[in-house]
Coordinates of C-alpha atoms in Angstrom, one line a residue:
Chain A
M1 CA 32.1 23.4 28.8
T2 CA 30.5 20.0 28.5
T3 CA 28.5 18.9 25.4
A4 CA 25.3 19.1 27.5
T5 CA 25.9 22.7 28.6
V6 CA 26.7 23.9 25.0
A7 CA 23.7 22.0 23.6
L8 CA 21.4 23.4 26.3
A9 CA 22.6 26.9 25.7
T10 CA 21.9 26.5 22.0
C11 CA 18.4 25.4 22.8
G12 CA 18.0 28.4 25.1
V13 CA 19.1 30.8 22.4
Y14 CA 16.6 29.1 20.0
L15 CA 13.8 29.5 22.6
V16 CA 14.5 33.2 23.1
A17 CA 14.7 33.8 19.4
T18 CA 11.4 32.0 18.9
L19 CA 9.7 34.0 21.6
V20 CA 10.8 37.3 20.1
M21 CA 9.7 36.2 16.6
G22 CA 6.3 35.2 18.1
L23 CA 5.7 38.4 20.1
L24 CA 6.6 40.9 17.4
P25 CA 3.6 40.3 15.1
G26 CA 1.2 40.9 18.0
L27 CA 2.1 44.6 17.7
R28 CA 0.6 44.9 14.2
V29 CA -2.5 42.6 14.2
S30 CA -5.9 44.0 15.1
R31 CA -7.4 43.2 18.5
S32 CA -10.4 41.3 17.0
V33 CA -11.4 37.7 16.6
A34 CA -10.6 37.9 12.9
G35 CA -7.2 39.3 13.8
Y36 CA -6.5 36.7 16.4
V37 CA -7.8 33.6 14.5
A38 CA -7.4 34.6 10.8
A39 CA -4.6 37.3 10.9
D40 CA -7.0 39.8 9.4
R41 CA -6.9 37.6 6.3
S42 CA -3.5 39.0 5.5
M43 CA -1.1 36.1 5.2
D44 CA 1.1 36.1 2.0
T45 CA 2.7 33.2 0.3
L46 CA 5.9 33.1 2.2
V47 CA 4.3 32.9 5.6
L48 CA 1.5 30.5 4.4
Y49 CA 4.1 28.2 2.9
F50 CA 6.0 27.8 6.1
V51 CA 2.8 27.7 8.3
L52 CA 1.4 24.8 6.2
G53 CA 4.8 23.1 5.9
A54 CA 6.0 23.5 9.5
S55 CA 2.6 22.7 11.0
I56 CA 2.7 19.3 9.3
F57 CA 6.3 18.5 10.1
S58 CA 6.0 17.7 13.7
S59 CA 8.3 15.9 16.1
F60 CA 7.0 12.7 14.4
A61 CA 8.6 13.8 11.1
F62 CA 11.9 14.7 12.8
L63 CA 12.2 11.7 15.1
G64 CA 9.5 9.2 13.9
A65 CA 10.3 9.3 10.1
P66 CA 14.0 8.3 10.6
G67 CA 12.7 5.7 13.0
W68 CA 10.4 4.3 10.3
A69 CA 13.2 4.3 7.7
Y70 CA 15.5 2.5 10.2
S71 CA 13.1 -0.2 11.3
R72 CA 10.6 -0.5 8.4
G73 CA 12.6 0.5 5.4
L74 CA 10.7 1.6 2.3
A75 CA 7.4 1.7 4.3
A76 CA 8.6 5.2 5.3
L77 CA 7.9 6.4 1.8
Y78 CA 4.3 6.4 2.8
V79 CA 5.0 9.7 4.6
I80 CA 6.1 11.4 1.3
A81 CA 3.4 9.7 -0.8
Y82 CA 0.5 11.0 1.3
G83 CA 2.0 14.5 1.4
I84 CA 2.1 14.6 -2.4
L85 CA -1.5 13.6 -2.7
G86 CA -2.8 15.5 0.3
M87 CA -2.1 19.0 -0.7
V88 CA -3.6 18.9 -4.3
P89 CA -7.3 19.1 -3.2
F90 CA -6.5 22.3 -1.4
Y91 CA -5.5 23.8 -4.7
F92 CA -9.1 23.6 -5.8
V93 CA -11.0 23.8 -2.5
G94 CA -8.8 26.3 -0.7
P95 CA -9.6 29.5 -2.8
R96 CA -13.3 28.9 -2.6
V97 CA -13.1 28.3 1.1
R98 CA -11.1 31.6 1.4
R99 CA -13.7 33.6 -0.5
L100 CA -16.6 32.1 1.5
G101 CA -14.7 33.0 4.7
E102 CA -14.2 36.6 3.6
R103 CA -17.8 36.9 2.5
Y104 CA -19.4 35.4 5.6
G105 CA -16.8 36.0 8.3
F106 CA -15.9 32.3 8.9
V107 CA -12.7 31.5 10.8
T108 CA -13.2 27.8 11.4
Q109 CA -14.0 24.7 9.3
A110 CA -17.2 23.8 11.1
E111 CA -18.6 27.4 10.7
L112 CA -18.6 26.9 6.9
L113 CA -20.5 23.5 7.2
A114 CA -22.9 24.7 9.9
H115 CA -23.8 27.8 7.8
R116 CA -24.1 25.9 4.6
F117 CA -26.4 23.3 6.1
D118 CA -27.9 25.5 8.8
S119 CA -27.1 22.9 11.4
R120 CA -25.9 23.5 15.0
P121 CA -25.5 19.8 15.8
L122 CA -23.1 19.5 12.9
S123 CA -21.0 22.4 14.3
V124 CA -20.8 20.7 17.8
L125 CA -20.0 17.3 16.3
M126 CA -17.2 18.8 14.3
A127 CA -15.9 20.6 17.4
L128 CA -15.8 17.3 19.3
L129 CA -14.2 15.5 16.4
S130 CA -11.5 18.2 16.1
L131 CA -10.8 18.3 19.8
G132 CA -10.6 14.5 19.9
A133 CA -8.0 14.6 17.1
F134 CA -6.1 17.6 18.4
V135 CA -5.4 16.7 22.0
P136 CA -3.4 13.5 21.4
Y137 CA -1.5 15.3 18.7
L138 CA -0.6 18.2 21.0
V139 CA 0.3 15.8 23.9
L140 CA 2.7 14.0 21.6
Q141 CA 4.4 17.3 20.6
M142 CA 4.7 18.3 24.3
Q143 CA 6.2 14.9 25.2
G144 CA 8.6 15.2 22.3
A145 CA 9.8 18.6 23.5
G146 CA 10.2 17.4 27.1
L147 CA 12.0 14.2 26.0
I148 CA 14.6 16.2 24.0
L149 CA 15.5 18.5 26.9
S150 CA 15.4 15.7 29.4
T151 CA 17.7 13.4 27.2
L152 CA 20.1 16.3 26.6
T153 CA 20.6 17.0 30.3
D154 CA 20.7 13.3 31.2
G155 CA 17.5 13.6 33.2
R156 CA 18.6 16.7 35.2
I157 CA 15.7 18.5 33.5
S158 CA 12.7 16.3 33.8
L159 CA 10.3 15.6 30.9
A160 CA 7.7 17.7 32.7
A161 CA 10.0 20.7 33.2
G162 CA 11.3 20.4 29.6
A163 CA 7.7 20.3 28.2
A164 CA 6.8 23.2 30.5
A165 CA 9.8 25.3 29.3
A166 CA 9.1 24.8 25.5
Y167 CA 5.4 25.1 25.7
G168 CA 5.6 28.1 28.1
V169 CA 7.2 29.9 25.3
V170 CA 4.5 28.7 22.9
L171 CA 1.8 29.7 25.3
V172 CA 3.1 33.3 25.6
Y173 CA 3.3 34.1 21.9
V174 CA 0.1 32.3 21.0
L175 CA -1.8 34.2 23.7
W176 CA -0.2 37.5 22.7
S177 CA -0.1 37.3 18.9
G178 CA -2.6 34.6 17.8
V179 CA -2.2 33.1 14.4
L180 CA 0.2 35.7 13.1
G181 CA 2.6 34.8 15.9
V182 CA 2.2 31.2 14.8
G183 CA 2.9 32.2 11.2
W184 CA 6.1 34.1 11.9
T185 CA 7.6 31.6 14.3
N186 CA 6.7 28.8 11.8
T187 CA 8.6 30.7 9.1
F188 CA 11.7 30.9 11.4
Q189 CA 11.3 27.3 12.5
G190 CA 10.7 26.0 9.0
V191 CA 13.9 27.5 7.6
F192 CA 15.8 26.2 10.7
M193 CA 14.4 22.6 10.4
M194 CA 15.1 22.4 6.6
A195 CA 18.7 23.5 7.1
I196 CA 19.3 20.9 9.8
A197 CA 17.5 18.1 8.0
W198 CA 19.5 18.6 4.7
F199 CA 22.8 18.9 6.6
L200 CA 22.3 15.7 8.7
G201 CA 20.7 13.8 5.8
L202 CA 23.8 14.2 3.8
Y203 CA 26.4 14.4 6.6
L204 CA 25.5 11.1 8.3
P205 CA 25.5 8.8 5.2
Y206 CA 28.9 10.3 4.1
Q207 CA 30.3 10.0 7.6
L208 CA 29.2 6.3 8.0
H209 CA 29.3 5.0 4.5
G210 CA 31.1 7.4 2.2
G211 CA 27.9 8.6 0.5
V212 CA 24.2 8.0 -0.1
G213 CA 24.7 5.4 -2.9
P214 CA 27.2 3.3 -0.9
M215 CA 24.8 3.5 2.1
F216 CA 22.0 1.9 0.1
D217 CA 24.5 -0.7 -1.3
A218 CA 25.4 -1.7 2.2
I219 CA 21.7 -2.0 3.2
R220 CA 21.1 -4.1 0.0
G221 CA 23.9 -6.5 1.2
E222 CA 22.9 -6.8 4.8
R223 CA 19.1 -6.0 5.1
P224 CA 17.6 -6.4 1.5
E225 CA 14.1 -6.9 3.0
L226 CA 14.1 -3.2 4.0
L227 CA 14.4 -2.1 0.4
M228 CA 11.6 -4.4 -0.9
A229 CA 8.5 -2.2 -1.5
P230 CA 6.3 -1.5 0.4
G231 CA 8.7 -2.2 3.3
L232 CA 8.0 -3.9 6.6
A233 CA 5.1 -3.7 9.1
A234 CA 5.7 -2.8 12.7
D235 CA 6.2 -6.4 13.7
G236 CA 8.9 -6.9 11.1
S237 CA 6.8 -8.9 8.6
S238 CA 6.2 -7.6 5.1
W239 CA 3.7 -4.8 4.9
T240 CA 0.9 -5.5 2.4
W241 CA 0.1 -3.2 -0.5
A242 CA -3.5 -3.0 0.8
A243 CA -2.3 -1.6 4.1
F244 CA 0.3 0.7 2.5
G245 CA -2.1 2.1 -0.2
S246 CA -5.0 2.6 2.2
S247 CA -2.8 4.3 4.8
V248 CA -1.6 6.7 2.1
L249 CA -5.1 7.4 0.9
V250 CA -6.6 8.0 4.3
S251 CA -3.7 10.0 5.5
A252 CA -3.8 12.2 2.3
I253 CA -7.5 12.9 2.8
G254 CA -6.9 13.5 6.5
F255 CA -4.0 15.8 5.6
T256 CA -6.3 18.0 3.5
M257 CA -9.0 18.1 6.1
W258 CA -7.0 18.7 9.4
P259 CA -8.9 21.7 10.8
H260 CA -5.8 23.7 11.7
L261 CA -4.6 23.5 8.1
F262 CA -8.0 24.1 6.6
M263 CA -8.4 27.2 8.7
K264 CA -5.3 28.7 7.2
A265 CA -7.3 29.2 3.9
Y266 CA -9.2 32.0 5.8
A267 CA -5.9 33.6 6.8
A268 CA -4.7 33.9 3.1
R269 CA -4.4 37.4 1.6
S270 CA -5.7 36.3 -1.8
D271 CA -6.6 33.3 -3.9
R272 CA -3.4 33.8 -5.7
S273 CA -1.2 33.6 -2.5
L274 CA -3.1 30.5 -1.4
R275 CA -2.8 28.7 -4.8
L276 CA 0.9 29.6 -5.0
T277 CA 1.5 28.1 -1.6
V278 CA 0.1 24.8 -2.8
V279 CA 2.1 25.0 -6.0
L280 CA 5.3 25.5 -4.0
Y281 CA 4.4 23.0 -1.3
P282 CA 6.2 20.0 -3.0
T283 CA 9.5 21.8 -2.5
F284 CA 8.8 21.6 1.3
Q285 CA 7.8 17.9 0.9
I286 CA 11.2 17.0 -0.6
F287 CA 12.8 17.9 2.7
L288 CA 11.6 14.5 4.0
V289 CA 14.0 12.7 1.8
P290 CA 17.2 13.7 3.8
I291 CA 15.2 13.0 7.0
L292 CA 14.7 9.4 5.8
F293 CA 18.4 9.2 4.9
I294 CA 19.2 9.8 8.6
G295 CA 17.3 6.6 9.5
F296 CA 18.8 4.6 6.7
A297 CA 22.3 5.7 7.7
G298 CA 22.0 3.7 11.0
V299 CA 20.7 0.4 9.6
V300 CA 24.0 -1.3 8.9
S301 CA 26.3 0.6 11.3
F302 CA 24.1 0.5 14.4
P303 CA 21.6 -2.5 14.3
G304 CA 19.2 -3.2 17.1
V305 CA 18.6 0.3 18.4
E306 CA 15.4 0.4 20.5
P307 CA 13.1 2.3 20.3
A308 CA 13.7 3.0 16.6
D309 CA 12.5 6.6 17.1
S310 CA 15.7 7.2 19.0
I311 CA 18.0 6.5 16.1
L312 CA 18.8 10.2 15.5
P313 CA 20.0 11.0 19.0
H314 CA 21.7 7.5 19.1
L315 CA 23.7 8.4 16.0
L316 CA 24.7 11.8 17.4
V317 CA 25.9 10.3 20.7
R318 CA 27.8 7.4 19.1
L319 CA 29.5 9.5 16.4
E320 CA 30.7 12.0 19.0
V321 CA 29.7 15.0 16.8
P322 CA 30.6 18.6 18.0
A323 CA 28.6 19.9 20.9
L324 CA 27.2 22.8 18.9
L325 CA 25.9 20.4 16.3
V326 CA 24.1 18.4 19.0
G327 CA 22.6 21.6 20.3
L328 CA 21.4 22.6 16.8
V329 CA 19.9 19.3 16.2
C330 CA 18.1 19.4 19.5
A331 CA 16.9 22.9 18.7
G332 CA 15.7 21.6 15.3
A333 CA 13.7 18.8 17.0
L334 CA 12.2 21.4 19.4
A335 CA 11.3 23.5 16.4
A336 CA 9.5 20.5 14.8
S337 CA 7.5 20.0 18.0
M338 CA 6.7 23.6 18.6
S339 CA 5.8 24.5 15.0
S340 CA 3.0 21.9 15.0
G341 CA 2.0 22.3 18.7
D342 CA 1.4 26.1 18.4
S343 CA -0.8 25.8 15.3
I344 CA -2.8 23.0 16.9
L345 CA -3.2 24.8 20.2
H346 CA -4.4 27.9 18.6
A347 CA -6.8 26.1 16.3
A348 CA -8.2 23.9 19.1
A349 CA -9.0 26.9 21.3
S350 CA -10.6 28.8 18.4
I351 CA -12.8 25.8 17.6
V352 CA -13.8 25.2 21.2
V353 CA -15.2 28.8 21.4
R354 CA -16.4 29.4 17.8
D355 CA -17.9 25.9 17.2
G356 CA -18.7 24.7 20.6
I357 CA -19.5 27.5 23.1
R358 CA -20.7 30.2 20.7
P359 CA -23.5 28.2 19.0
L360 CA -24.6 26.8 22.4
S361 CA -24.6 30.3 23.9
G362 CA -27.0 31.6 21.2
G363 CA -24.3 33.9 19.8
G364 CA -24.3 36.1 22.9
L365 CA -20.6 37.0 22.8
D366 CA -19.4 40.3 21.4
D367 CA -16.1 40.4 19.6
R368 CA -14.0 41.5 22.6
R369 CA -15.4 38.8 24.9
E370 CA -15.1 36.1 22.3
R371 CA -11.4 36.9 21.8
G372 CA -11.0 36.8 25.5
A373 CA -12.8 33.4 25.6
I374 CA -10.5 32.0 22.9
R375 CA -7.4 33.1 24.9
V376 CA -8.8 31.4 28.0
A377 CA -9.4 28.3 25.9
V378 CA -5.8 28.4 24.8
L379 CA -4.8 28.2 28.4
V380 CA -7.3 25.4 29.3
V381 CA -6.4 23.3 26.3
S382 CA -2.7 23.6 26.9
L383 CA -3.1 22.6 30.6
V384 CA -5.2 19.6 29.7
A385 CA -2.6 18.5 27.1
Y386 CA 0.2 19.1 29.6
Y387 CA -1.6 16.9 32.1
F388 CA -1.8 14.1 29.6
A389 CA 1.8 14.7 28.6
V390 CA 3.3 14.3 32.0
V391 CA 0.8 12.3 34.1
S392 CA -1.4 10.1 31.9
R393 CA -0.4 6.7 30.5
V394 CA -3.0 6.5 27.7
D395 CA -1.7 5.0 24.4
L396 CA -1.5 8.3 22.5
V397 CA 0.1 7.0 19.4
A398 CA -2.8 4.7 18.9
L399 CA -5.2 7.6 19.5
L400 CA -3.4 9.8 17.0
L401 CA -3.5 7.1 14.3
A402 CA -7.2 6.7 14.9
A403 CA -7.6 10.5 14.6
Y404 CA -6.5 10.4 11.0
G405 CA -9.3 8.1 10.1
G406 CA -11.7 10.4 12.0
V407 CA -10.5 13.6 10.4
A408 CA -10.7 12.0 6.9
Q409 CA -14.5 11.7 7.5
I410 CA -14.8 15.5 7.1
M411 CA -14.0 15.3 3.4
P412 CA -17.4 14.1 2.1
P413 CA -19.4 16.9 3.9
V414 CA -17.0 19.5 2.8
L415 CA -17.2 18.4 -0.9
A416 CA -21.0 18.2 -0.6
A417 CA -21.1 21.7 0.8
L418 CA -19.0 23.3 -1.9
Y419 CA -20.1 21.3 -5.0
W420 CA -23.5 19.8 -4.5
P421 CA -26.3 22.4 -4.0
R422 CA -29.2 20.0 -3.6
V423 CA -27.9 18.2 -0.5
P424 CA -30.5 18.4 2.4
R425 CA -29.3 19.7 5.7
Q426 CA -29.5 16.3 7.5
A427 CA -27.4 14.4 5.0
P428 CA -23.9 15.5 6.0
L429 CA -24.6 15.0 9.7
A430 CA -25.9 11.5 9.0
G431 CA -22.9 10.7 6.8
L432 CA -20.4 12.1 9.2
A433 CA -21.9 10.2 12.2
A434 CA -21.9 6.9 10.2
G435 CA -18.3 7.4 9.0
I436 CA -17.1 8.1 12.5
A437 CA -19.0 5.1 13.9
V438 CA -17.7 2.7 11.3
N439 CA -14.1 4.0 11.7
C440 CA -14.3 3.5 15.5
L441 CA -15.9 0.0 15.1
F442 CA -13.1 -1.3 12.9
L443 CA -10.4 0.5 14.9
L444 CA -11.6 -1.3 18.1
R445 CA -12.5 -4.6 16.4
P446 CA -10.1 -5.0 13.4
E447 CA -10.9 -8.7 13.1
L448 CA -14.4 -7.6 11.8
K449 CA -13.0 -5.8 8.7
P450 CA -14.4 -7.2 5.5
I451 CA -11.0 -6.8 3.8
A452 CA -8.1 -7.5 6.2
G453 CA -5.3 -5.0 6.2
L454 CA -7.2 -2.0 4.8
H455 CA -7.1 1.1 7.0
E456 CA -10.4 1.5 9.0
G457 CA -10.7 5.0 7.6
V458 CA -11.5 3.6 4.2
F459 CA -14.5 1.7 5.5
G460 CA -15.6 4.8 7.4
L461 CA -15.3 6.9 4.2
A462 CA -17.4 4.3 2.3
A463 CA -20.1 4.3 4.9
N464 CA -20.0 8.1 5.1
V465 CA -20.4 8.6 1.3
V466 CA -23.1 5.9 1.0
V467 CA -25.2 7.4 3.9
L468 CA -24.7 10.9 2.7
G469 CA -25.7 10.0 -0.8
L470 CA -28.7 7.9 0.2
V471 CA -30.1 10.5 2.6
A472 CA -29.5 13.2 -0.1
L473 CA -31.3 11.3 -2.8
L474 CA -34.2 10.1 -0.6
S475 CA -34.9 13.4 1.2
R476 CA -36.3 16.6 0.0
V477 CA -34.1 19.6 0.1
D478 CA -35.7 22.8 1.4
E479 CA -35.5 25.9 -0.8
R480 CA -33.3 27.9 1.6
T481 CA -30.7 25.2 1.8
A482 CA -30.7 24.7 -2.0
A483 CA -30.4 28.5 -2.5
R484 CA -27.4 28.6 -0.2
G485 CA -25.9 25.6 -2.0
G486 CA -26.2 27.5 -5.2
E487 CA -24.4 30.5 -3.7
Y488 CA -21.6 28.3 -2.5
L489 CA -21.2 26.8 -5.9
R490 CA -21.0 30.2 -7.6
T491 CA -18.6 31.7 -5.0
Chain B
M1 CA -12.3 23.9 -16.3
R2 CA -9.1 24.8 -18.1
A3 CA -7.1 22.1 -19.9
S4 CA -4.2 22.6 -17.5
E5 CA -6.6 22.2 -14.5
R6 CA -7.8 19.0 -16.0
A7 CA -4.1 18.0 -16.3
V8 CA -3.6 18.6 -12.6
V9 CA -6.5 16.3 -11.8
L10 CA -5.3 13.7 -14.2
V11 CA -1.7 13.7 -12.9
T12 CA -3.0 13.5 -9.3
L13 CA -5.2 10.5 -10.1
L14 CA -2.3 8.8 -11.9
A15 CA -0.1 9.6 -8.9
T16 CA -2.7 8.0 -6.6
L17 CA -2.7 4.8 -8.7
A18 CA 1.1 4.9 -8.9
L19 CA 1.7 5.5 -5.2
C20 CA -1.0 3.5 -3.6
T21 CA -0.9 0.3 -5.7
P22 CA 1.6 -2.2 -7.1
L23 CA 0.1 -1.7 -10.6
V24 CA 3.5 -0.7 -12.0
A25 CA 5.4 -3.1 -9.9
P26 CA 8.8 -3.0 -11.7
A27 CA 9.1 0.7 -10.9
W28 CA 9.3 -0.1 -7.2
V29 CA 12.0 -2.8 -7.5
G30 CA 15.8 -2.5 -7.9
T31 CA 18.4 0.3 -8.0
G32 CA 17.9 3.6 -9.7
P33 CA 20.3 6.5 -10.5
F34 CA 23.0 7.4 -7.9
G35 CA 22.5 4.1 -6.2
L36 CA 19.1 5.2 -4.8
P37 CA 16.4 2.6 -4.4
R38 CA 14.2 2.8 -7.5
A39 CA 11.1 3.1 -5.2
L40 CA 12.4 6.3 -3.8
V41 CA 13.1 7.7 -7.3
W42 CA 9.6 6.6 -8.3
V43 CA 8.1 8.6 -5.4
I44 CA 10.2 11.7 -6.0
G45 CA 9.3 11.4 -9.7
W46 CA 5.6 11.7 -8.9
L47 CA 6.3 14.5 -6.5
L48 CA 8.0 16.4 -9.4
A49 CA 5.1 15.5 -11.8
V50 CA 2.5 16.9 -9.5
F51 CA 4.7 20.0 -9.0
V52 CA 5.1 20.6 -12.7
A53 CA 1.4 20.2 -13.4
L54 CA 0.6 22.7 -10.6
V55 CA 3.2 25.2 -11.9
V56 CA 1.8 25.0 -15.5
D57 CA -1.8 25.6 -14.3
Y58 CA -0.8 28.4 -12.0
R59 CA 1.1 30.1 -14.8
R60 CA -1.9 29.7 -17.2
E61 CA -4.2 31.3 -14.6
T62 CA -2.1 34.1 -13.3
G63 CA 0.6 34.8 -15.8
G64 CA 3.5 33.5 -13.7
I65 CA 5.0 32.8 -10.4
G66 CA 6.3 36.0 -8.7
R67 CA 3.1 37.9 -9.5
D68 CA 1.8 37.3 -6.0
R69 CA 1.4 40.9 -5.0
G70 CA -2.1 41.3 -6.4
A71 CA -5.0 43.0 -4.8
R72 CA -6.8 41.4 -1.9
G73 CA -9.5 39.0 -2.9
D74 CA -8.3 38.5 -6.5
G75 CA -9.6 35.5 -8.4

């Protein structure tokens, strides 16, 4: 058998195993919206740990992070740095969000804000912002999955067919089992990815350099600029501390506020399981270290690989590793893509219905119809993303990077909702709109930034906080909103 | 707020300063243990510091890791 056949068979076994893992939980979850979107608020620490971990480690982490280490050196540390800082706020905010969700029946992020500030426009704006951030993210995951299967078969399976095969599996278990299917498959995929990452991260440096230490010695000799903090920019010049630091900050805030992660607070069984998940999260984060070693391993031995994101498949091909290992690595990359894609797809569909259609329909959907509508939305969102993945030529990476700045703007309204009772209802909407507008302005016209190099999300956050604060201080809060703010603070 | 909770906040703020700025520039330069770049050791060190702070606070609040099978809605 050829390498491609063995590797393709390995990927096939992985896809079947994932499908089974995804379908089984559908037998035990209730046929309600709370069951489909929040797993009947029953997730324990083990599943939550892998859901949060695997959702974040997408095909970017598996293919992009080694690419960053390979081409930009220590700049890749930014991925670990923002993960360290991004999870801590959830330790404080998460349990309160979970209790509010249980008390009021929330399953999405916008529901909490719309209820706290009694604002339908806020709900719709959040839905639009979430969708705008989710679709490019999902499209990139689909393209990643298609690319893996297409590369593996030397183009005999097209990118479109590869993406359809991987996301056909995702679609089936998300439609059948909802978030619990996402949880169980993410547990399976998380264990699988970690094993592959640690193996490759140690195997490749030993194979090429005789160890991790000698590998860095070789880089110090040939490419010392890669090991000068904070690394290199995309064009090969030195990255500035302002750009590095602000990217870490904005990404950390965006990380905490991504709606598909935030929503998992509602799925937690207890405050304790949620907090323990955050406590243990750094052990998942450490798995990025061997991932970076993969990229560093290729710097001296295989210079000039383009694009840098292909360094992992390039190393596998050039080193002529066993076919089974190639298959396992490709299955690991598929796992990275699918474990993020399923969570995003599920969250996007839930948000479309709960935060977009439901408020506009005047709440006229019963539980059964609403669950049906969410499943239809799963289908529609996946078809839209698939279209962009195989047909459109929009610059999605740029869109995704912009999305982080947009998602970070959700932080000030969330903190105001939970910790500042006397915020009038119009303040978060004004702050959020200002933050998004400023973020978009500096994204499109970077030459207008007052401080060059800073991430546009920082300016958006500054505008957001100032506008929210000014409106809150200059407006009068009505008694109902203040009373609800007091309830939120005491919950 | 418990003292250990305040410690989590403090360690996170220090980690933010340490990871987002060159305030402690020598920590980012040179070679650390096992031939690793000191910058990588620095980042892993802060990861461990945050981890330890969270573990200590969690133990103070709940009595220890492994006691996760409490009733629904505890806390």
